[in-house]
CSV table of C-alpha atoms in Angstrom, one decimal:
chain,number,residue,atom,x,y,z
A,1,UNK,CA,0.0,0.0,0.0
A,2,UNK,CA,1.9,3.3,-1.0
A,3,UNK,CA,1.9,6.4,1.9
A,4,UNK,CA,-1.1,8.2,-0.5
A,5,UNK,CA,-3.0,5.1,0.2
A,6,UNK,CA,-3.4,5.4,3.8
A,7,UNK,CA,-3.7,8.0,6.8
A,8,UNK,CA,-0.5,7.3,9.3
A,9,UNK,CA,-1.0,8.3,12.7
A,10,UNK,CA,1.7,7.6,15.6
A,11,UNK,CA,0.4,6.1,19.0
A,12,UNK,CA,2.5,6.8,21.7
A,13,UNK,CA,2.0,4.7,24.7
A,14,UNK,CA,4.1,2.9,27.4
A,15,UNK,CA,4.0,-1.0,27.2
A,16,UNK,CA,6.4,-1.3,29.5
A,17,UNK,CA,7.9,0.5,32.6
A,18,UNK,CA,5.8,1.9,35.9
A,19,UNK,CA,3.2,4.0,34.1
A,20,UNK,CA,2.4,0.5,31.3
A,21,UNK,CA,-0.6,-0.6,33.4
A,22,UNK,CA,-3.0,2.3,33.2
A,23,UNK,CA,-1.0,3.2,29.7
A,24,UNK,CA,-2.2,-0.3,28.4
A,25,UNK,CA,-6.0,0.7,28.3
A,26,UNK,CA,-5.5,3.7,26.4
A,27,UNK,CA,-3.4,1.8,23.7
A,28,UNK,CA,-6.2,-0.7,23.6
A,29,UNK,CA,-8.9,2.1,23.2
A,30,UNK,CA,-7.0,3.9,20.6
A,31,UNK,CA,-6.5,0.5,18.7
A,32,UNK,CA,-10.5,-0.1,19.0
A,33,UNK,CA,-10.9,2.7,17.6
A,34,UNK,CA,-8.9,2.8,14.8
A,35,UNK,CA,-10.3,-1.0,13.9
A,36,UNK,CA,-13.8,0.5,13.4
A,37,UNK,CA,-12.9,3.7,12.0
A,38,UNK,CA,-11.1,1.3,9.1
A,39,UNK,CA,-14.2,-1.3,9.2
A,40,UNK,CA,-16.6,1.8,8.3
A,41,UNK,CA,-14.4,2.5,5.9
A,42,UNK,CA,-11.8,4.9,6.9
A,43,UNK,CA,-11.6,8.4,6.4
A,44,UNK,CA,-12.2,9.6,3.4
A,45,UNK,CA,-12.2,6.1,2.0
A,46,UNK,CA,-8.5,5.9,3.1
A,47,UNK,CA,-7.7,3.5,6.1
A,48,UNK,CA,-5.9,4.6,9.2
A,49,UNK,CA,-2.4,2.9,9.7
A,50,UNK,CA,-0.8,3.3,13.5
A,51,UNK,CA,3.0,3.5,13.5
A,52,UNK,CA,3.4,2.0,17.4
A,53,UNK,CA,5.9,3.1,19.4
A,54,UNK,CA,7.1,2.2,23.5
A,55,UNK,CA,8.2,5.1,25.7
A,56,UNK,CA,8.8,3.1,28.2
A,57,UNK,CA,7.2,5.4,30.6
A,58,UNK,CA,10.5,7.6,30.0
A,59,UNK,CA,10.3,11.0,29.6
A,60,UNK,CA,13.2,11.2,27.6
A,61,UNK,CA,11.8,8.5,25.3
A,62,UNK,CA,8.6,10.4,24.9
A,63,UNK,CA,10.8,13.5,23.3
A,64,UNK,CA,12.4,11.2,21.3
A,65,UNK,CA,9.9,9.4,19.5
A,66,UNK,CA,8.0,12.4,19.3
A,67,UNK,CA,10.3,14.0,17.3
A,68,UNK,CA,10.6,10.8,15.2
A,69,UNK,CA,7.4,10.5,14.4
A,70,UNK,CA,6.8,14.2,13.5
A,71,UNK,CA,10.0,14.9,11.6
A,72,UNK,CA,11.6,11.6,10.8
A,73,UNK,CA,8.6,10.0,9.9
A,74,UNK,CA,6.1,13.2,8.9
A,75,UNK,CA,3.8,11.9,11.0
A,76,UNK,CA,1.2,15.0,12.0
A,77,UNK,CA,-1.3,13.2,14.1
A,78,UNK,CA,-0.3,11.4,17.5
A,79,UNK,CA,-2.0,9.7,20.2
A,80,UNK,CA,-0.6,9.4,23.1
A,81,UNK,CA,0.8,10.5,26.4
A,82,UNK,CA,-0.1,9.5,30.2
A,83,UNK,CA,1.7,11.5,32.5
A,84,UNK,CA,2.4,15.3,32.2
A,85,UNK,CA,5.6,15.2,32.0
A,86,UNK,CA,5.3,12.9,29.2
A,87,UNK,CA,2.8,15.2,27.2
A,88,UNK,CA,5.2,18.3,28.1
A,89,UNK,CA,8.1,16.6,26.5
A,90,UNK,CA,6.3,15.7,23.3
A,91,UNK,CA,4.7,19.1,22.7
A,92,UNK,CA,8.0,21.0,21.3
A,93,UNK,CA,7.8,18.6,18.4
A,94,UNK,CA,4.5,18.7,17.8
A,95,UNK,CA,4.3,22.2,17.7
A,96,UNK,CA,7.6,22.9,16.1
A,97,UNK,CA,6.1,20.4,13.3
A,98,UNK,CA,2.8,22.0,13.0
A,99,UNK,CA,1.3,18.6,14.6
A,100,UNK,CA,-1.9,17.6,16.5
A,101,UNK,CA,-1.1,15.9,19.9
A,102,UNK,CA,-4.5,14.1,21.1
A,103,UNK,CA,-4.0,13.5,24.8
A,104,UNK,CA,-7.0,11.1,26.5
A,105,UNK,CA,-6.7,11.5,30.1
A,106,UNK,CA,-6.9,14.2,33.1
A,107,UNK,CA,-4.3,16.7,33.3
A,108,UNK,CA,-3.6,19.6,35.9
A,109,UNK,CA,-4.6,22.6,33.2
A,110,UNK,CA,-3.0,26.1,33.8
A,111,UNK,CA,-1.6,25.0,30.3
A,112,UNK,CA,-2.8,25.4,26.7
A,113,UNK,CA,-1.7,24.5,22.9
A,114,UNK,CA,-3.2,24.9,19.4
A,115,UNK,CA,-1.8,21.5,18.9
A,116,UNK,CA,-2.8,19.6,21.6
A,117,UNK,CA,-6.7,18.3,22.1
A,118,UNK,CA,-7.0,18.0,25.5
A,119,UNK,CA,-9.7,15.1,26.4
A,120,UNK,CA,-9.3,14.7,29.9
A,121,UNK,CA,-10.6,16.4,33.6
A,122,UNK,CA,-9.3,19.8,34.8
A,123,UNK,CA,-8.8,20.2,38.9
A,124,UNK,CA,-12.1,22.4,39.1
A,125,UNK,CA,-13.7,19.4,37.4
A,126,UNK,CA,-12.7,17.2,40.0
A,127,UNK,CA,-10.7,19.2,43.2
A,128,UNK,CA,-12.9,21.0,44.4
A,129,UNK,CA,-15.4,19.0,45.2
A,130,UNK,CA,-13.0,16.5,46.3
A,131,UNK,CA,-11.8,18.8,48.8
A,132,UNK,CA,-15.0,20.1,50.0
A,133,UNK,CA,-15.6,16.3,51.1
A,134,UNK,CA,-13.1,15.4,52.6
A,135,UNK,CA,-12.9,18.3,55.0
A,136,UNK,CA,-17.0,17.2,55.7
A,137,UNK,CA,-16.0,14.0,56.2
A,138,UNK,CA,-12.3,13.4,57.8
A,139,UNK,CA,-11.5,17.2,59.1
A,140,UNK,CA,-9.1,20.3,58.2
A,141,UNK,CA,-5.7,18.7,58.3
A,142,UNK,CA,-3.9,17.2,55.2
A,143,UNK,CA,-1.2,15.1,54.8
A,144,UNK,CA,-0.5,15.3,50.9
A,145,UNK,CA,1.1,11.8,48.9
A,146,UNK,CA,1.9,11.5,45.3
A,147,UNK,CA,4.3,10.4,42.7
A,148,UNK,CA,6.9,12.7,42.0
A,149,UNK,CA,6.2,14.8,38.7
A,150,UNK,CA,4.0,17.0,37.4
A,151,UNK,CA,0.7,16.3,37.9
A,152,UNK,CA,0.6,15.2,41.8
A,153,UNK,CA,2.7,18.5,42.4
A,154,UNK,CA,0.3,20.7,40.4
A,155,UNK,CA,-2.5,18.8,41.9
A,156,UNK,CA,-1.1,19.0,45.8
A,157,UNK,CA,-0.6,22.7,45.3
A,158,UNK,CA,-3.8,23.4,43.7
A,159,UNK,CA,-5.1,21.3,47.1
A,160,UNK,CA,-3.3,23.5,49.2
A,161,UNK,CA,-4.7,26.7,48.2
A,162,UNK,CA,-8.2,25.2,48.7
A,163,UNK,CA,-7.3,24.3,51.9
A,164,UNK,CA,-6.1,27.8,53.2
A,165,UNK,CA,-9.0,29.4,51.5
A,166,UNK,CA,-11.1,27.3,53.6
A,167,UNK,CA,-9.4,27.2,56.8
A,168,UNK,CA,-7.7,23.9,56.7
A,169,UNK,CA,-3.6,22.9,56.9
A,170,UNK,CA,-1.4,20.7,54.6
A,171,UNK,CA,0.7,19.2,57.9
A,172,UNK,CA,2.9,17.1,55.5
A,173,UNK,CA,3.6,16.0,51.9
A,174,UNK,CA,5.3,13.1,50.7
A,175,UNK,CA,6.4,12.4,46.9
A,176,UNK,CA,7.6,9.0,45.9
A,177,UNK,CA,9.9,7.8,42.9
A,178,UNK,CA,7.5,6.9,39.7
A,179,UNK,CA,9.1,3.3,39.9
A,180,UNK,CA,8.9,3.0,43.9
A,181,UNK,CA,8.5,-0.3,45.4
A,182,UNK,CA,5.2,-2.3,46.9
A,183,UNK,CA,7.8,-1.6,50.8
A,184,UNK,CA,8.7,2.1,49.7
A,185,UNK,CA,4.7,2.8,50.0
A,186,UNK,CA,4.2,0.4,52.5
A,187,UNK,CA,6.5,1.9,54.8
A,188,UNK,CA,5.1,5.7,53.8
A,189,UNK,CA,1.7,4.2,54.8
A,190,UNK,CA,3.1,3.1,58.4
A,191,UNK,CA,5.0,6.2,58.7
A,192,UNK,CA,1.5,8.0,58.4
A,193,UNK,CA,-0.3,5.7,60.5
A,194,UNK,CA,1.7,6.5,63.3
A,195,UNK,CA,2.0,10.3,62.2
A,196,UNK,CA,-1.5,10.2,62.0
A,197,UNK,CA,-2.1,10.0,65.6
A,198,UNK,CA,-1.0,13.2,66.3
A,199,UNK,CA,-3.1,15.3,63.8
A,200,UNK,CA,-5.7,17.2,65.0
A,201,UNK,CA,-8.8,17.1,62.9
């Protein structure tokens, strides 16, 4: 089938490395839906081809690829991206390339792109409210846990101000490696179970 034949589009997601698992459905929803765009005949009576590639849930790798599927390849449509940081370090390409970047999932916002569709939740979508409940429900005082990049930092932040606006306290946060082990968060989780005592509510 020559290149005129067909519509390439890259797909950009992690089939291996920490982030694979919740990377996995979104490769297997962007496949679906390439299967019956082609079954109903394409578009434009031209089937869509997916050039795969495996960031590895690498930041690094996500630049890289990015930039070979935009300008190496001349690819001008990608799918992909989990984490921020991820997205962030495909977007120079894309941009640079005069590309669309469609990115599925939630995302911390305070950002915006021409060339990116952005599909996913923004913290006043989801935060908010969140944080509304659990001050109704477990008190004012905070301790704040995530994975340590963009969006938990954004996130944690964004839950601080909330907090303060409403009277309540961060009293600790706590960021662990991407990759951290099953004992690295089992140990946070005793270290906060004990801390937790202390609290006031």
């Amino acid at each position: 089938m020559k290149s005129e034949d067909r519509w390439r589009v890259g797909v950009v997601f992690s089939q291996t490395g920490p982030t694979a698992l919740a990377e996995r459905a979104l490769l297997d929803g962007t496949r679906l839906a390439i299967e019956e765009l082609n079954a109903a005949g394409g578009v434009r009576g031209k089937p869509i081809v997916a050039v795969e590639v495996d960031p590895g849930s690498d930041e690094a790798r996500y630049r890289a690829l990015s930039q070979e599927l935009t300008e190496n390849l001349g690819i001008s449509v990608v799918f992909g991206g989990y984490t921020s940081a991820g997205r962030k370090a495909m977007m120079p390409d894309i941009e640079k390339t005069d590309s669309l970047l469609f990115y599925p999932t939630f995302y911390e916002g305070f950002e915006y792109s021409d060339h990116v569709f952005y599909f996913g939740s923004c913290p006043n979508q989801y935060i908010v409210q969140l944080v509304d409940q659990m001050m109704r429900q477990f008190g004012r005082s905070f301790y704040l846990v995530g994975a340590n990049y963009v969006f938990p930092r954004e996130s944690n932040r964004i839950v601080g101000e909330l907090l303060r606006q409403a009277g309540g306290k961060v009293v600790g946060e706590r960021f662990l490696p991407l990759d951290s082990t099953v004992k690295q968060a089992e140990a946070l989780v005793r270290n906060l179970s004990a801390f937790a005592r202390f609290l006031p509510v």
